PDB file of C-alpha atoms in Angstrom:
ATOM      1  CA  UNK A   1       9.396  13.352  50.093  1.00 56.00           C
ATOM      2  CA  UNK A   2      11.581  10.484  49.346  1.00 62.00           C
ATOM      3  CA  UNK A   3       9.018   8.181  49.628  1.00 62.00           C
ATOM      4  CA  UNK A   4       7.062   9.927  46.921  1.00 64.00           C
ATOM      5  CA  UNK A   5      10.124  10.275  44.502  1.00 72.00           C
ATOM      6  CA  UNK A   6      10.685   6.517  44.529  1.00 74.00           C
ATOM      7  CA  UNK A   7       6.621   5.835  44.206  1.00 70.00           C
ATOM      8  CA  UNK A   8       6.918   8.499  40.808  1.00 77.00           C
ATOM      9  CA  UNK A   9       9.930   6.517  39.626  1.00 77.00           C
ATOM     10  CA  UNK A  10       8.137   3.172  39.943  1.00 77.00           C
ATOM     11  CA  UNK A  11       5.604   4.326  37.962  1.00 79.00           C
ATOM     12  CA  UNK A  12       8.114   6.284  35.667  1.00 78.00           C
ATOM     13  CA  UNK A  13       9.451   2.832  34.759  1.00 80.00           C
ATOM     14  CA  UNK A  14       6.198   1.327  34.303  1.00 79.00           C
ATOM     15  CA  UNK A  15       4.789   3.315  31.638  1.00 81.00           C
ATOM     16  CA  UNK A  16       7.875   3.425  29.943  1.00 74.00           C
ATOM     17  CA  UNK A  17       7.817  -0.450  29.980  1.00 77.00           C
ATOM     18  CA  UNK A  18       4.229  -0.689  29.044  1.00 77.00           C
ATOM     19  CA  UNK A  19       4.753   1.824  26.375  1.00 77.00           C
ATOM     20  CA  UNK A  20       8.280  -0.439  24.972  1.00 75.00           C
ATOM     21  CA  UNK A  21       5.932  -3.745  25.278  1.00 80.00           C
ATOM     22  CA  UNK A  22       2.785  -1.749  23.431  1.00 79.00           C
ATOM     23  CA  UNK A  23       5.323  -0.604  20.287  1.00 75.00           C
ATOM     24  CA  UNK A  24       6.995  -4.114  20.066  1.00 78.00           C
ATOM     25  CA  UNK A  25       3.643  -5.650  19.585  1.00 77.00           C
ATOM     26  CA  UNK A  26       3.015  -3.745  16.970  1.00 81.00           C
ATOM     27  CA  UNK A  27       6.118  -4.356  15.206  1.00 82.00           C
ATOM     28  CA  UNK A  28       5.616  -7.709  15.897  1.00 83.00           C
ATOM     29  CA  UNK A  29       2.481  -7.890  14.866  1.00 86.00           C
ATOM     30  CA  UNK A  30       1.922  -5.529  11.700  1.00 95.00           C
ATOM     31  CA  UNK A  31       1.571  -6.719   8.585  1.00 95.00           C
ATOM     32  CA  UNK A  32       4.718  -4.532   7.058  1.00 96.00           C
ATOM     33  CA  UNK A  33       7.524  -7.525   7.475  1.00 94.00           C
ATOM     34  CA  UNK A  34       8.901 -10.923   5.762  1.00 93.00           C
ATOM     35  CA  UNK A  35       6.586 -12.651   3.492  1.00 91.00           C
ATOM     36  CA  UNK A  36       7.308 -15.836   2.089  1.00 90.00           C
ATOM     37  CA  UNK A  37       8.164 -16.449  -1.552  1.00 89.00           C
ATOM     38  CA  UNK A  38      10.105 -12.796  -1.462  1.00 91.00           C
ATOM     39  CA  UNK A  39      13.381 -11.575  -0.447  1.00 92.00           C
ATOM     40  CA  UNK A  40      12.357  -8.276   0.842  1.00 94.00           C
ATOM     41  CA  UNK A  41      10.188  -6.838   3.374  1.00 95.00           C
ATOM     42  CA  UNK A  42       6.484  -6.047   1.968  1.00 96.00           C
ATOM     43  CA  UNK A  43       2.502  -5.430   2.862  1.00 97.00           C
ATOM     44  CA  UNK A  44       0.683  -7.626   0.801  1.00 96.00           C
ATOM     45  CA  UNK A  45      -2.749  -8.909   0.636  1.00 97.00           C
ATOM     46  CA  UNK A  46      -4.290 -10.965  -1.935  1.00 97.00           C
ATOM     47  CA  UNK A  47      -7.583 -12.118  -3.091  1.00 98.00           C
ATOM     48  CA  UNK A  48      -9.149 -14.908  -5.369  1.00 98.00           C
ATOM     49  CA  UNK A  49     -11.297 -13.709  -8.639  1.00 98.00           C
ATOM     50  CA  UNK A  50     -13.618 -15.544 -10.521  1.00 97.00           C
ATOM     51  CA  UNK A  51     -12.289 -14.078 -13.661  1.00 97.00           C
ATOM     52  CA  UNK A  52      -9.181 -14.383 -16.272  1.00 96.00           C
ATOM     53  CA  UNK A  53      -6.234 -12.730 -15.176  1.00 96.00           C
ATOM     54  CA  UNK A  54      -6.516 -10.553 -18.663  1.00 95.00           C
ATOM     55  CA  UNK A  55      -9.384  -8.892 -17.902  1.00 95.00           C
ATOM     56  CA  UNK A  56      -8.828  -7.651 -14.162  1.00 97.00           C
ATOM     57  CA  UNK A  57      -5.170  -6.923 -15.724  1.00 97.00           C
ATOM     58  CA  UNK A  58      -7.004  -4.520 -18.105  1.00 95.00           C
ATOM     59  CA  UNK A  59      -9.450  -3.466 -15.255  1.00 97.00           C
ATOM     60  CA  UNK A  60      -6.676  -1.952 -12.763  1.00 96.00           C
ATOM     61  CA  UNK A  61      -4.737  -0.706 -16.249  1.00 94.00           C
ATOM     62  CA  UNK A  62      -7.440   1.485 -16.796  1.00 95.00           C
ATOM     63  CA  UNK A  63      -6.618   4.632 -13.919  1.00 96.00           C
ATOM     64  CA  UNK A  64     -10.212   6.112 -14.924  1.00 95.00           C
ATOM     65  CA  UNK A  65     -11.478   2.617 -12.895  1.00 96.00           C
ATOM     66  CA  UNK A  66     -10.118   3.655  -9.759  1.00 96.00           C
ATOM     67  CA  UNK A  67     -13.009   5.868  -9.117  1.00 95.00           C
ATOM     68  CA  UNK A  68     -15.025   2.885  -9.079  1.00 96.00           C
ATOM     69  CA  UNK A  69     -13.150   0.545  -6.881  1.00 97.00           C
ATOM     70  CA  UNK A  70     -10.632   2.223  -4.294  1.00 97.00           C
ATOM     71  CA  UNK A  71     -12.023   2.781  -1.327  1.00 97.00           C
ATOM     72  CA  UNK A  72      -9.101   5.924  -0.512  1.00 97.00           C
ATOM     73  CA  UNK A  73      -8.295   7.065  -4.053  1.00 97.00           C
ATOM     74  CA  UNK A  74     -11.360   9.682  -5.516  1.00 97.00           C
ATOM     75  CA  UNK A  75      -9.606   9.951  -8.698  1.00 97.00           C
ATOM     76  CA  UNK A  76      -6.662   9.117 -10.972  1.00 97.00           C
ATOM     77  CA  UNK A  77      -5.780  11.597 -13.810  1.00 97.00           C
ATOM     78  CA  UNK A  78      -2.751  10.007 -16.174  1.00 96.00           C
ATOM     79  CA  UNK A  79      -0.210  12.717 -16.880  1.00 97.00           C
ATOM     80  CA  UNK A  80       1.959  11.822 -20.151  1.00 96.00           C
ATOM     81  CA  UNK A  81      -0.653   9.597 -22.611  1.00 94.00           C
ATOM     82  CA  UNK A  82       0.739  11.819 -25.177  1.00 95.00           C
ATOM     83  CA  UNK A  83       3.966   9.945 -25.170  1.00 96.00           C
ATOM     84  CA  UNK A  84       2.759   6.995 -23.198  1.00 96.00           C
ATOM     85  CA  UNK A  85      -0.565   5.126 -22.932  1.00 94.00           C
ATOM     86  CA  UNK A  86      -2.089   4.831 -19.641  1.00 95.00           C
ATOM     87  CA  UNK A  87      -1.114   1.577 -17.987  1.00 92.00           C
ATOM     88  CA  UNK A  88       2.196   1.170 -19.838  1.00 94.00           C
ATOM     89  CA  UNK A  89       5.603   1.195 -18.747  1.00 97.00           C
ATOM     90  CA  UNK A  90       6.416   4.585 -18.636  1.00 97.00           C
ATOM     91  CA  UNK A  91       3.075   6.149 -17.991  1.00 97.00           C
ATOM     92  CA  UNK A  92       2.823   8.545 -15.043  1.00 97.00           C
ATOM     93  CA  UNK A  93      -0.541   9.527 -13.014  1.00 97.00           C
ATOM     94  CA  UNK A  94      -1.404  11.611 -10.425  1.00 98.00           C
ATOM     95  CA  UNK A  95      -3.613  10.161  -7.249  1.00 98.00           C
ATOM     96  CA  UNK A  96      -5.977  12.349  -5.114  1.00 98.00           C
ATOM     97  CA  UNK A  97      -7.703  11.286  -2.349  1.00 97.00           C
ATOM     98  CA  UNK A  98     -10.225  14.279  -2.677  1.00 97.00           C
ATOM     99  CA  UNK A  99     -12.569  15.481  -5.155  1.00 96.00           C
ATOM    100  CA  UNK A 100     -11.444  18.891  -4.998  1.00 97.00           C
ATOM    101  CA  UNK A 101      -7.914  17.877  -5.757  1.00 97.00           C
ATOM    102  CA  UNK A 102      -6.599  19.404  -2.079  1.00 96.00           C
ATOM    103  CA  UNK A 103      -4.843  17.133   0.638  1.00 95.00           C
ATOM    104  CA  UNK A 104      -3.504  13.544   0.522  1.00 96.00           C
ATOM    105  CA  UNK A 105      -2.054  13.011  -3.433  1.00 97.00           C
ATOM    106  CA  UNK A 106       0.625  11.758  -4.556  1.00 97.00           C
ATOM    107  CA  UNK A 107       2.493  10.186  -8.351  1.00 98.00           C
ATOM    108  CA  UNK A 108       3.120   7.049  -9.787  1.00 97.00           C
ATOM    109  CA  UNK A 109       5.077   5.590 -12.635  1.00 98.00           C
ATOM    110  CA  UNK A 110       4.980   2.406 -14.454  1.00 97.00           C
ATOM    111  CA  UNK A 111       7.926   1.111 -14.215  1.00 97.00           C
ATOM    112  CA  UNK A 112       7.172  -3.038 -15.053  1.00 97.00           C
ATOM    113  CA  UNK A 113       4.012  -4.234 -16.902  1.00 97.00           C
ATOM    114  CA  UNK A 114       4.499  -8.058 -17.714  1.00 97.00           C
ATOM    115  CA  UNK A 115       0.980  -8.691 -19.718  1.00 96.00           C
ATOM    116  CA  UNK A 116      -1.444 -10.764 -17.564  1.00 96.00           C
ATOM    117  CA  UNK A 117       1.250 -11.137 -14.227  1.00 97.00           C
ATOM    118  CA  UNK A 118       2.765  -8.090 -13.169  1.00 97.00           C
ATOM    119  CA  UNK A 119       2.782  -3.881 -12.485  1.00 97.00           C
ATOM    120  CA  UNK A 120       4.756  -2.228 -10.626  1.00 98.00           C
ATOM    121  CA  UNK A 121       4.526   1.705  -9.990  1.00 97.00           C
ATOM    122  CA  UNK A 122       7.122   3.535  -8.339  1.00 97.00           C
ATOM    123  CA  UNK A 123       5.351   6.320  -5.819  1.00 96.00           C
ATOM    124  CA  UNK A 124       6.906   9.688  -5.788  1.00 96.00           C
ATOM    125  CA  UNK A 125       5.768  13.690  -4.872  1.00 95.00           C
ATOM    126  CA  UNK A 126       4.072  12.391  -1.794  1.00 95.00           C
ATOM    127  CA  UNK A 127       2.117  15.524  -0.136  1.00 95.00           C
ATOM    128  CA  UNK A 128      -0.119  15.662   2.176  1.00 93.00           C
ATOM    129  CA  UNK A 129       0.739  12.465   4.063  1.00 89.00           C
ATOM    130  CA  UNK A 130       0.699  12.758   7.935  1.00 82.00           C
ATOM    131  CA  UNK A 131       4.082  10.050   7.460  1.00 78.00           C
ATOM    132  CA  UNK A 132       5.803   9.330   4.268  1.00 81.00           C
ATOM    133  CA  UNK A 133       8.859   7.512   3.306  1.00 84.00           C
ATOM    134  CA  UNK A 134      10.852   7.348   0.372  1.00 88.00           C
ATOM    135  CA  UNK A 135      11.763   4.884  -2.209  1.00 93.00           C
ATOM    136  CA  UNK A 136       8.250   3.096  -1.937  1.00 95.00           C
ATOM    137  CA  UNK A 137       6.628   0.914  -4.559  1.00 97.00           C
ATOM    138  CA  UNK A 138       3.582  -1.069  -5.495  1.00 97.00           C
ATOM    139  CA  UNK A 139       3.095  -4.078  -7.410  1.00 97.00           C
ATOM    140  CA  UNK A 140      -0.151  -5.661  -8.392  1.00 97.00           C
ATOM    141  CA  UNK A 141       0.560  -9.485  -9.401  1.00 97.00           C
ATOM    142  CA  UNK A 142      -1.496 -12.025 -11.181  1.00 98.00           C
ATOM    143  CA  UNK A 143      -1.843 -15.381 -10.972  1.00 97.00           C
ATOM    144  CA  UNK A 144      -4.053 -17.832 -13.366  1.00 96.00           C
ATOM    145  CA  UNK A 145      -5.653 -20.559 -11.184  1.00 97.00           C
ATOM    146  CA  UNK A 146      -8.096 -21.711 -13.465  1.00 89.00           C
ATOM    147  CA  UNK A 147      -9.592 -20.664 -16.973  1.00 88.00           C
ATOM    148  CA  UNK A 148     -11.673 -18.244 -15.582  1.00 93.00           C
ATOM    149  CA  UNK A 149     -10.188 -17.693 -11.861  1.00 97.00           C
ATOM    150  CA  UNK A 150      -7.188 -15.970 -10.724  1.00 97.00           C
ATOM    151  CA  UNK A 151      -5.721 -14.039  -8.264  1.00 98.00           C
ATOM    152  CA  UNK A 152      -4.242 -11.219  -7.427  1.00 98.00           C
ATOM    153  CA  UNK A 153      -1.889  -9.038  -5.242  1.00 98.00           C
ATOM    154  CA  UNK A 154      -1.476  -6.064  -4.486  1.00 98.00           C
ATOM    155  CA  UNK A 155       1.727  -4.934  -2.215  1.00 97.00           C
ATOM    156  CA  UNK A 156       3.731  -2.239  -1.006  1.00 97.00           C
ATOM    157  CA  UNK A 157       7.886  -2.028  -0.518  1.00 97.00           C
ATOM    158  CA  UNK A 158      10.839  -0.499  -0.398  1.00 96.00           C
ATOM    159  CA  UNK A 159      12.568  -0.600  -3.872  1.00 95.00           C
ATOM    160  CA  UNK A 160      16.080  -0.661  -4.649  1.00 90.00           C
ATOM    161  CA  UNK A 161      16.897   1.048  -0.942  1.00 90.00           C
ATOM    162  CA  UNK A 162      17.297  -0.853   2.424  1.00 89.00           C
ATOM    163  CA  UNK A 163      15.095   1.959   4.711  1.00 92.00           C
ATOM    164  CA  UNK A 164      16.719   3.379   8.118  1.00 90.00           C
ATOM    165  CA  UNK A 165      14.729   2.408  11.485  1.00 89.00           C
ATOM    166  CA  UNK A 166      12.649   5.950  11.472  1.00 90.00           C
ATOM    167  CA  UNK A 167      11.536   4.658   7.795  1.00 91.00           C
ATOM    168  CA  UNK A 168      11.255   1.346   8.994  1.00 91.00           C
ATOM    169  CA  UNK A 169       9.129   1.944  12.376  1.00 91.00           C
ATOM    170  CA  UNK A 170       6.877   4.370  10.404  1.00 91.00           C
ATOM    171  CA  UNK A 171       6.164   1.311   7.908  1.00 94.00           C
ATOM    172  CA  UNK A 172       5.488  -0.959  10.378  1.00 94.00           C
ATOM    173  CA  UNK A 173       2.806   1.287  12.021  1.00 92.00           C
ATOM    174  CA  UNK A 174       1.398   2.854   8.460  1.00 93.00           C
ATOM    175  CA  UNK A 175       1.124  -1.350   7.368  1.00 95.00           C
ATOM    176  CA  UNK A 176      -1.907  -1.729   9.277  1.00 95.00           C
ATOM    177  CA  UNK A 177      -3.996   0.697   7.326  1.00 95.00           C
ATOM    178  CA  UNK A 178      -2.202   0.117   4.473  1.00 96.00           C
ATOM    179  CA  UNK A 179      -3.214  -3.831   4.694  1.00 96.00           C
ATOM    180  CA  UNK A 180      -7.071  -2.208   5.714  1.00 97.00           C
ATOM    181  CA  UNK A 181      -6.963  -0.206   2.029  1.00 97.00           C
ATOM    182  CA  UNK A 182      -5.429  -3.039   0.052  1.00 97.00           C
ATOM    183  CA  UNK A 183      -8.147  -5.005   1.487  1.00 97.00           C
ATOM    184  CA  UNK A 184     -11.474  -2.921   1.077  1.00 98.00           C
ATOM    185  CA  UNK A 185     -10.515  -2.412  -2.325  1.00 98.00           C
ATOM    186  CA  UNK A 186      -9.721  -5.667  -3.271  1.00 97.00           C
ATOM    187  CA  UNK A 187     -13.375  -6.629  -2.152  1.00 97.00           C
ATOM    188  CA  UNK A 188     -14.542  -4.201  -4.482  1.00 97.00           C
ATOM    189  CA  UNK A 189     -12.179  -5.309  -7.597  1.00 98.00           C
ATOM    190  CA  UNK A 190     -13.680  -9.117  -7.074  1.00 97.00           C
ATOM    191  CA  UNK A 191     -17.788  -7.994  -6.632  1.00 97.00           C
ATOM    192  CA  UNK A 192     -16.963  -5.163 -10.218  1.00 97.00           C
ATOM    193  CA  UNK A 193     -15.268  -7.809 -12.187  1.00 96.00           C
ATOM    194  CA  UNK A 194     -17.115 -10.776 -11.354  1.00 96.00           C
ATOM    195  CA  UNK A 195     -20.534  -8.444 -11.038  1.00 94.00           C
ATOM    196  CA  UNK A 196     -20.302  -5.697 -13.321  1.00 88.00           C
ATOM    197  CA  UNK A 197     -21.410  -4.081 -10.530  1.00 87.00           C
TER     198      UNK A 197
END
């Protein structure tokens, strides 16, 4: 019997150290963490465009676009462009993930727009998420390279709040498919503004 109780404790302790070894790697590894060039942690991706900075600026201003190039949003609908144009600082929209308008959705609102460099949308009303977390933001940022190349970069942080561990592991799982979104659509920004297509 005792023999048995010390084999189930061996093997007690060696899940529990695969399973510690399995969640440090991906902490370690995820793409939710320091960056270089900012202060804060951040998923980012970014993506080179063989177009001005204006016009994919005006492309992702444009919520009725996102039909066309996000790969996990069906449709945007802007909320206020009675007081506030869509794409401006100030402007709120709704996200849904499904055509019918039921599960994953969530808000935004403008809260930056620096013409040609910068948005940044604060992300509120989250419902629907298997995780959330609170305090999250976006920012798409633009960079000219070239008179008709640029690029741009899209990421996702904690704004004005430091985020407790729970917040902080679910980020660091949620990052990887996070960075897998960020990428698939920025695939489809370059091929629509560069193709028309």
């Amino acid at each position: 019997m005792e023999k048995k109780s010390n084999h189930l404790k061996k093997w007690s302790i060696r899940i529990g150290l695969t399973l510690l070894l399995l969640i440090t790697g991906m902490i370690v590894f995820s793409p939710y963490g320091a960056q270089k060039g900012f202060s804060y942690k951040l998923v980012k991706c970014t993506v080179e465009i063989n177009a001005p900075a204006d016009s994919v600026f005006r492309f992702l201003g444009n919520s009725a676009n996102a039909s066309k190039w996000s790969v996990y949003v069906d449709h945007i609908i802007p909320l206020n462009t009675d007081s506030f144009p869509d794409g401006t600082i100030g402007s709120r929209r709704r996200c849904f993930c499904e055509k019918d308008e039921t599960g994953i959705k969530w808000d935004e609102l403008i809260t930056e727009k620096i013409p040609d460099k910068k948005r940044q949308l604060v992300l509120y009303n989250l419902q629907g998420f298997p995780i959330t977390a609170e305090h999250l933001a976006t920012e798409q940022l633009y960079e000219k390279l070239g008179d008709n190349k640029c690029s741009l970069t899209f990421s996702l942080f904690f704004k004005n709040a430091k985020p407790g561990l729970w917040e902080s592991l679910k980020t660091y799982f949620a990052g990887y498919k996070i960075k897998d979104v960020y990428s698939a659509n920025m695939d489809n920004i370059k091929r629509i503004v560069e193709t028309g297509k």
